[in-house]
Structure formats: structure tokens, C-alpha cells
PDB file of C-alpha atoms in Angstrom:
ATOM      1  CA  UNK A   1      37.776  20.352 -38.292  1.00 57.00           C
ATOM      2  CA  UNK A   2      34.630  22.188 -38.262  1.00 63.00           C
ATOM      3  CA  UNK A   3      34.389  25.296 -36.537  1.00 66.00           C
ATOM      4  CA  UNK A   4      32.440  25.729 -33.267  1.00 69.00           C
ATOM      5  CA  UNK A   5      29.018  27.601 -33.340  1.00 66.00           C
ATOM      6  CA  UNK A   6      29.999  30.784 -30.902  1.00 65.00           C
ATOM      7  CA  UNK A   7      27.147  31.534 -28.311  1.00 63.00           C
ATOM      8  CA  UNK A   8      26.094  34.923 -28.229  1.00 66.00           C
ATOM      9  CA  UNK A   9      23.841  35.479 -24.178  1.00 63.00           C
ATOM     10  CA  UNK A  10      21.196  37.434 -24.941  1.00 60.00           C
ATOM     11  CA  UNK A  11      19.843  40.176 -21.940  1.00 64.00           C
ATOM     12  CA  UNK A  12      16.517  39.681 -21.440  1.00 66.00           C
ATOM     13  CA  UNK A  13      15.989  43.277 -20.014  1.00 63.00           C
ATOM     14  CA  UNK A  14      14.458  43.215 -16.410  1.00 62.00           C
ATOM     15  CA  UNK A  15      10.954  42.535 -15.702  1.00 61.00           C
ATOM     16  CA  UNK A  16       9.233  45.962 -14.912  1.00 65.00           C
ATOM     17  CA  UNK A  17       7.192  45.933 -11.421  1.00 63.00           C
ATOM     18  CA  UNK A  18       3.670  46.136 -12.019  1.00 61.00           C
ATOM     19  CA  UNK A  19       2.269  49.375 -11.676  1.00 60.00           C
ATOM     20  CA  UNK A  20      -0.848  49.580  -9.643  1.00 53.00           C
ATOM     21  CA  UNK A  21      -3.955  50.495 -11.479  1.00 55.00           C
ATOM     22  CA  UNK A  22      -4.694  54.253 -10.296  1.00 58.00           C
ATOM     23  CA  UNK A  23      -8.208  52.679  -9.051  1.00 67.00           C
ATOM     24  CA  UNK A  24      -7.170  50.972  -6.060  1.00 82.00           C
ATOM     25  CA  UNK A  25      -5.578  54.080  -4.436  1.00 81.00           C
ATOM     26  CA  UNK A  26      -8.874  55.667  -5.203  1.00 80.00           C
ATOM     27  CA  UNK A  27     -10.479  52.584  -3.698  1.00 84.00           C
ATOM     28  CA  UNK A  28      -8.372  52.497  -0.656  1.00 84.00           C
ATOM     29  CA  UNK A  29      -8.519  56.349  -0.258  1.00 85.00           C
ATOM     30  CA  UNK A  30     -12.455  55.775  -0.299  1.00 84.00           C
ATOM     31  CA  UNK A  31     -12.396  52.843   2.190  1.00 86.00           C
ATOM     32  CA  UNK A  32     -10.261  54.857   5.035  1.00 87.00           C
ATOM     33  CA  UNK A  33     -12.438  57.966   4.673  1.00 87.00           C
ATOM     34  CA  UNK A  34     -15.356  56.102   5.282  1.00 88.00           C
ATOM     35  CA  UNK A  35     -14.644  54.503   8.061  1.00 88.00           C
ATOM     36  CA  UNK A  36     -13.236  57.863   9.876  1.00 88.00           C
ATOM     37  CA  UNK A  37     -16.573  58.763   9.102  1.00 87.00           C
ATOM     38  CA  UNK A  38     -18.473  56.181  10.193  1.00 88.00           C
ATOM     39  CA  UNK A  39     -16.170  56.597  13.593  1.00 87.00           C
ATOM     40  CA  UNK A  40     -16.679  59.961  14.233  1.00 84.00           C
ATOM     41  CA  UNK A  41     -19.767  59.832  13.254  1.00 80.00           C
ATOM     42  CA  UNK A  42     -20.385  56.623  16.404  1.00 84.00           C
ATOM     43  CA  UNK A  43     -18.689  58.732  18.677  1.00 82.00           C
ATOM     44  CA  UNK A  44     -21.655  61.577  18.418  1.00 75.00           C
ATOM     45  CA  UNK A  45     -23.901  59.434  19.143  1.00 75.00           C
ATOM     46  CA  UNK A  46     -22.695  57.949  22.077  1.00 75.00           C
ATOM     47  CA  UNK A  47     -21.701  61.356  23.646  1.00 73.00           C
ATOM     48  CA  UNK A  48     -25.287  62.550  22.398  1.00 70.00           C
ATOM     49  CA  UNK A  49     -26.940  59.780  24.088  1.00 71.00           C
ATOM     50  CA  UNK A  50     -24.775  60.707  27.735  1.00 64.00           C
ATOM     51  CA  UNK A  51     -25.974  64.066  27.424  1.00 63.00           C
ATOM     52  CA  UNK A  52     -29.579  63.140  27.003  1.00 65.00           C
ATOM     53  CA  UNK A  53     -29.103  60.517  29.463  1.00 57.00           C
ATOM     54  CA  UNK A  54     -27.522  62.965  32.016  1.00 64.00           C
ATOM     55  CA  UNK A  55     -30.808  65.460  31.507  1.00 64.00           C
ATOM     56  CA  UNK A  56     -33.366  63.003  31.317  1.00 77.00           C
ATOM     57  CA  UNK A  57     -35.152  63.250  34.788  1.00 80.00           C
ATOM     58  CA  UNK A  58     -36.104  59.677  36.328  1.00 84.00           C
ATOM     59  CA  UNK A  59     -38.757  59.088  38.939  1.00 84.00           C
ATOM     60  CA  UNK A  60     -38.206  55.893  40.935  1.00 86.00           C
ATOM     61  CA  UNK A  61     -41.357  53.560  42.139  1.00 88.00           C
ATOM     62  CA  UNK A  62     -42.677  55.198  44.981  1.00 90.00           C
ATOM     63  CA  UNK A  63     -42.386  53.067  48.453  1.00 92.00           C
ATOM     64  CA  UNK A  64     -45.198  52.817  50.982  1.00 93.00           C
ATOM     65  CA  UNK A  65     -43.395  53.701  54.799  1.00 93.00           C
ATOM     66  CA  UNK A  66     -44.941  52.886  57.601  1.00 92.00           C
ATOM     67  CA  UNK A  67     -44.569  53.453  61.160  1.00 90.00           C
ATOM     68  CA  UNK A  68     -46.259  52.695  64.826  1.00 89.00           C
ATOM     69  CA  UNK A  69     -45.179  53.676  68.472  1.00 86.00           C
ATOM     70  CA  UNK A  70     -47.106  53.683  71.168  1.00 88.00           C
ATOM     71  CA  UNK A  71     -47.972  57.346  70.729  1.00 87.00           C
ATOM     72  CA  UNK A  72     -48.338  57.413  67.055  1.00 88.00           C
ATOM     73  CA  UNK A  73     -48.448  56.331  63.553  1.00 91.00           C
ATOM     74  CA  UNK A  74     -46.886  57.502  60.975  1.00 91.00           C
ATOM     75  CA  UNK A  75     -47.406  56.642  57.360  1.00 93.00           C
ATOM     76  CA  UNK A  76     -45.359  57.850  53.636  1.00 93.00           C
ATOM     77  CA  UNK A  77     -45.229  56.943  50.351  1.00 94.00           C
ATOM     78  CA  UNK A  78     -41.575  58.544  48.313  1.00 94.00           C
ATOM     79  CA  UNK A  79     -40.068  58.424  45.444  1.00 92.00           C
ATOM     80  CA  UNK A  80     -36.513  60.023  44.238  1.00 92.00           C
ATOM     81  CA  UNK A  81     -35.457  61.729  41.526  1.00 91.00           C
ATOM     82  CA  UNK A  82     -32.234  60.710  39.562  1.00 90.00           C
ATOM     83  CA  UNK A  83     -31.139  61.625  35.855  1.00 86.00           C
ATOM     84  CA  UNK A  84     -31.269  58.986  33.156  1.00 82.00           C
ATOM     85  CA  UNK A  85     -28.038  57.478  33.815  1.00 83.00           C
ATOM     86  CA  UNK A  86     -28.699  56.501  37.251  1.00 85.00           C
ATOM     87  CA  UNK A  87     -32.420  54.531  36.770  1.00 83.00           C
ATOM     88  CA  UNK A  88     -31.150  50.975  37.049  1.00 86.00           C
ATOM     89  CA  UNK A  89     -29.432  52.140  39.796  1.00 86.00           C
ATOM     90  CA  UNK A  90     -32.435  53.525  41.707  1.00 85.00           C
ATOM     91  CA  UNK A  91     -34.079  50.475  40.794  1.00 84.00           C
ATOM     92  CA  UNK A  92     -32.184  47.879  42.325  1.00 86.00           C
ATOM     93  CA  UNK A  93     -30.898  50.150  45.326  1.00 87.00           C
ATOM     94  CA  UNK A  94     -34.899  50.703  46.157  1.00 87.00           C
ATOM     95  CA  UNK A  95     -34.461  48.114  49.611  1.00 91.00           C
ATOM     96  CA  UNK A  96     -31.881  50.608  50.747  1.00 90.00           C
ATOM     97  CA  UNK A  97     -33.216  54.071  50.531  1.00 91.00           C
ATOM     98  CA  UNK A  98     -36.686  52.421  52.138  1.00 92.00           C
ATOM     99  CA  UNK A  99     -33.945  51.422  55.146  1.00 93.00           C
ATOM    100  CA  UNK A 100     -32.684  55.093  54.941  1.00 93.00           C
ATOM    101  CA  UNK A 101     -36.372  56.435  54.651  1.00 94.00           C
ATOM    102  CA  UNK A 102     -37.964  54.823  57.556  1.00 93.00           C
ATOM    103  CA  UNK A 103     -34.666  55.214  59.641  1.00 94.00           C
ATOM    104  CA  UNK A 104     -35.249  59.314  58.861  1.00 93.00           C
ATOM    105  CA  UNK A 105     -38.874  58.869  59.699  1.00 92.00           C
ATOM    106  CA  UNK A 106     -38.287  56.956  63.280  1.00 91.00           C
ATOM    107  CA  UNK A 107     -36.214  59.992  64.206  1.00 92.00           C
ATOM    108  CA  UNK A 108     -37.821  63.151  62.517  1.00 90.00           C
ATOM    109  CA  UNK A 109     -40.494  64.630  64.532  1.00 89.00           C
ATOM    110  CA  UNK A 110     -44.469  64.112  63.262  1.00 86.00           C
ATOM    111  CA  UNK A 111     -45.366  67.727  64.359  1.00 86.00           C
ATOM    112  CA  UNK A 112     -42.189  69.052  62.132  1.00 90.00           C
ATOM    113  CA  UNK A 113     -43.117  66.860  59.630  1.00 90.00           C
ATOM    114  CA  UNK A 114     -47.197  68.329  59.471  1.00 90.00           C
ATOM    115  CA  UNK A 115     -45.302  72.026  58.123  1.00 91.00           C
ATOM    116  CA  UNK A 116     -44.181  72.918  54.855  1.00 92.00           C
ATOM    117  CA  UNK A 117     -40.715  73.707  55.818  1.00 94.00           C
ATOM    118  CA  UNK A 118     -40.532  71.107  57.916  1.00 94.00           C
ATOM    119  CA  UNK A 119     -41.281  68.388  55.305  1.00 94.00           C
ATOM    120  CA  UNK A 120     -38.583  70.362  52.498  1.00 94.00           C
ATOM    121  CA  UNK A 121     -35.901  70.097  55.573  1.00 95.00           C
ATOM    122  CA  UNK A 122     -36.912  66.297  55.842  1.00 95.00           C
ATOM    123  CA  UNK A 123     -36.961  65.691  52.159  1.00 95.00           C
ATOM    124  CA  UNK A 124     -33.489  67.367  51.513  1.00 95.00           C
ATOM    125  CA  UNK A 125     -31.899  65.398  54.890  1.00 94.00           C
ATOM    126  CA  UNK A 126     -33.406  62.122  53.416  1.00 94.00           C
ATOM    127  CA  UNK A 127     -31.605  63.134  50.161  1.00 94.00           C
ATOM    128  CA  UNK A 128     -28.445  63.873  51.736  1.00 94.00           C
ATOM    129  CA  UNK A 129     -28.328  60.587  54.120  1.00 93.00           C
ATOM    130  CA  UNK A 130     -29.257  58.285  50.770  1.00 92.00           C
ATOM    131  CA  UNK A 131     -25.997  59.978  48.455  1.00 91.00           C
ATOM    132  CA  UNK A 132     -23.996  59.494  52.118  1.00 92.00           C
ATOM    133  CA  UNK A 133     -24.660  55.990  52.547  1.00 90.00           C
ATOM    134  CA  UNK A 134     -25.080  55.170  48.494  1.00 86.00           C
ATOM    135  CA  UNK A 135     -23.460  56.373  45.758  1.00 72.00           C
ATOM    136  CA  UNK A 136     -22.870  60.254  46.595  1.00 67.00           C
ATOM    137  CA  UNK A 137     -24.560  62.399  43.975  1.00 79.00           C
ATOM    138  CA  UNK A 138     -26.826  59.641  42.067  1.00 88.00           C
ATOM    139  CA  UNK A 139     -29.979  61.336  44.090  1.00 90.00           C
ATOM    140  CA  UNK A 140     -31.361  64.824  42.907  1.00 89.00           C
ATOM    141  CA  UNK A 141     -34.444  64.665  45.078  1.00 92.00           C
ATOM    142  CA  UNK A 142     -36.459  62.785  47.745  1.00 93.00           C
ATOM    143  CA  UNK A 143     -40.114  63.146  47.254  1.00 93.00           C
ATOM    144  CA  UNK A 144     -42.596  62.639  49.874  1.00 93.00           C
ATOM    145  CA  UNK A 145     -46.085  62.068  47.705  1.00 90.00           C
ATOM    146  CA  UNK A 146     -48.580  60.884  50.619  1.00 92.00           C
ATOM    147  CA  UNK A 147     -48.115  61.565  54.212  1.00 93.00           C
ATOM    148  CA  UNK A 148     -50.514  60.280  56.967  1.00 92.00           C
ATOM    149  CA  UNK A 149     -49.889  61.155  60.698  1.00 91.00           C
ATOM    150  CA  UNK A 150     -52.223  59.909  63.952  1.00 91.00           C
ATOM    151  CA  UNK A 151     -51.961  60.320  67.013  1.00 87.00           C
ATOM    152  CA  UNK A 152     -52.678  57.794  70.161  1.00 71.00           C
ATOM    153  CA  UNK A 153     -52.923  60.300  72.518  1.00 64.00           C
ATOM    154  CA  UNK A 154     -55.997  61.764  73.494  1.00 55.00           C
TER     155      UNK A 154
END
């Protein structure tokens, strides 16, 4: 009889993980520091460009007003003052503070009107009754460029 080979296993010893090269930490390190930079550096913009927006002073188109009773006329041309944020806005809500405006003129008095005083009271009250019936606050200042009064009565 012959003699049986004897098998001897042989341990393979276990597969090492492979180490990551020392480069792609740097790499990734790299990547996340840039792009907290580029984030902060978004974010001081935008807050920059609120802050210029909010002192930024913005004239709206002026608006011709005018006015006839049977004792007088009244003609005004106005424009308001808002801050950069709020242009659009004064823009597209021009219909409304021309309602406002001529509804302050119809009831104002043309001899109060033909004082200094008189025209800073009507300017501020015009102010007041647009950031009532608006958006309050979006209006810094009402200002009354032209002014025209006549009188029917002789």
C-alpha cells in the first residue's frame, strides 16, 4: 500500500485594508475649507448689498395732480422718497398714493397750502396717510415739486 500524501493548509495571512494615500485628506481638508469660504464669504455680500440697499435714497416718478371746484383750481406735481429696498414697490403702488394725494388735496385748504408750514404739515400728513393705507414705513417723504393755485372768485 502506498502511503497517502498528508495535506498541510497553508494561512494565507489576512489581506491588509488599504491605507488611504495622505493626499486625499489633504484634498478633502482643502475642498471643505473652501467652500466655508466661499459661504461666508456669499453671505457678506448679500448682507452688504441690504445695507446699501436700506441707505440708498429712491425718488419715485413724480405725478401731475390736478384739481377744479367751482371756486378754484388746484394743481401738484409729487414724488416720494423710499430707500433702495422699497423702489419696485413705489413703482407699481404709484396709482395708489396719486388716490391718496388728490384725496389730501380735495380736503387740505389752498390758502394753508400757499405757506411754508402749511405745505411741510401737508407733505408729512400725505406721508403718514400713504404708510396708513400701504405698507406702513416703506415712505420716508412726500415731496410736493410744483404747486399751482387759482382762484374763481373775483
Amino acid at each position: 500500500m502506498s502511503a497517502k500524501p498528508v495535506l498541510k493548509s497553508v494561512s494565507r495571512p489576512a489581506a491588509k485594508p488599504a491605507a488611504r494615500p495622505q493626499r486625499s485628506i489633504g484634498t478633502l481638508i482643502g475642498a471643505t475649507a473652501l467652500v466655508l469660504v466661499v459661504g461666508f464669504a456669499a453671505t457678506w455680500f448679500y448682507l452688504k448689498r441690504g445695507e446699501r440697499l436700506e441707505s440708498e435714497r429712491v425718488y419715485s416718478k413724480p405725478r401731475e395732480v390736478t384739481l377744479a371746484t367751482k371756486d378754484y383750481s388746484m394743481a401738484a406735481t409729487f414724488a416720494v422718497r423710499t430707500n433702495g429696498k422699497y423702489a419696485e414697490w413705489a413703482g407699481s403702488n404709484g396709482k395708489v398714493m396719486e388716490d391718496i394725494f388728490k384725496e389730501a388735496l380735495m380736503m387740505a385748504s389752498p390758502r394753508r397750502l400757499l405757506s411754508p408750514e402749511g405745505m411741510r404739515e401737508f407733505q408729512g400728513s400725505v406721508r403718514a396717510a400713504i404708510n396708513r393705507r400701504t405698507e406702513a414705513g416703506r415712505v420716508q417723504e412726500v415731496l410736493v415739486t410744483d404747486f399751482l393755485y387759482t382762484s374763481d372768485v373775483n
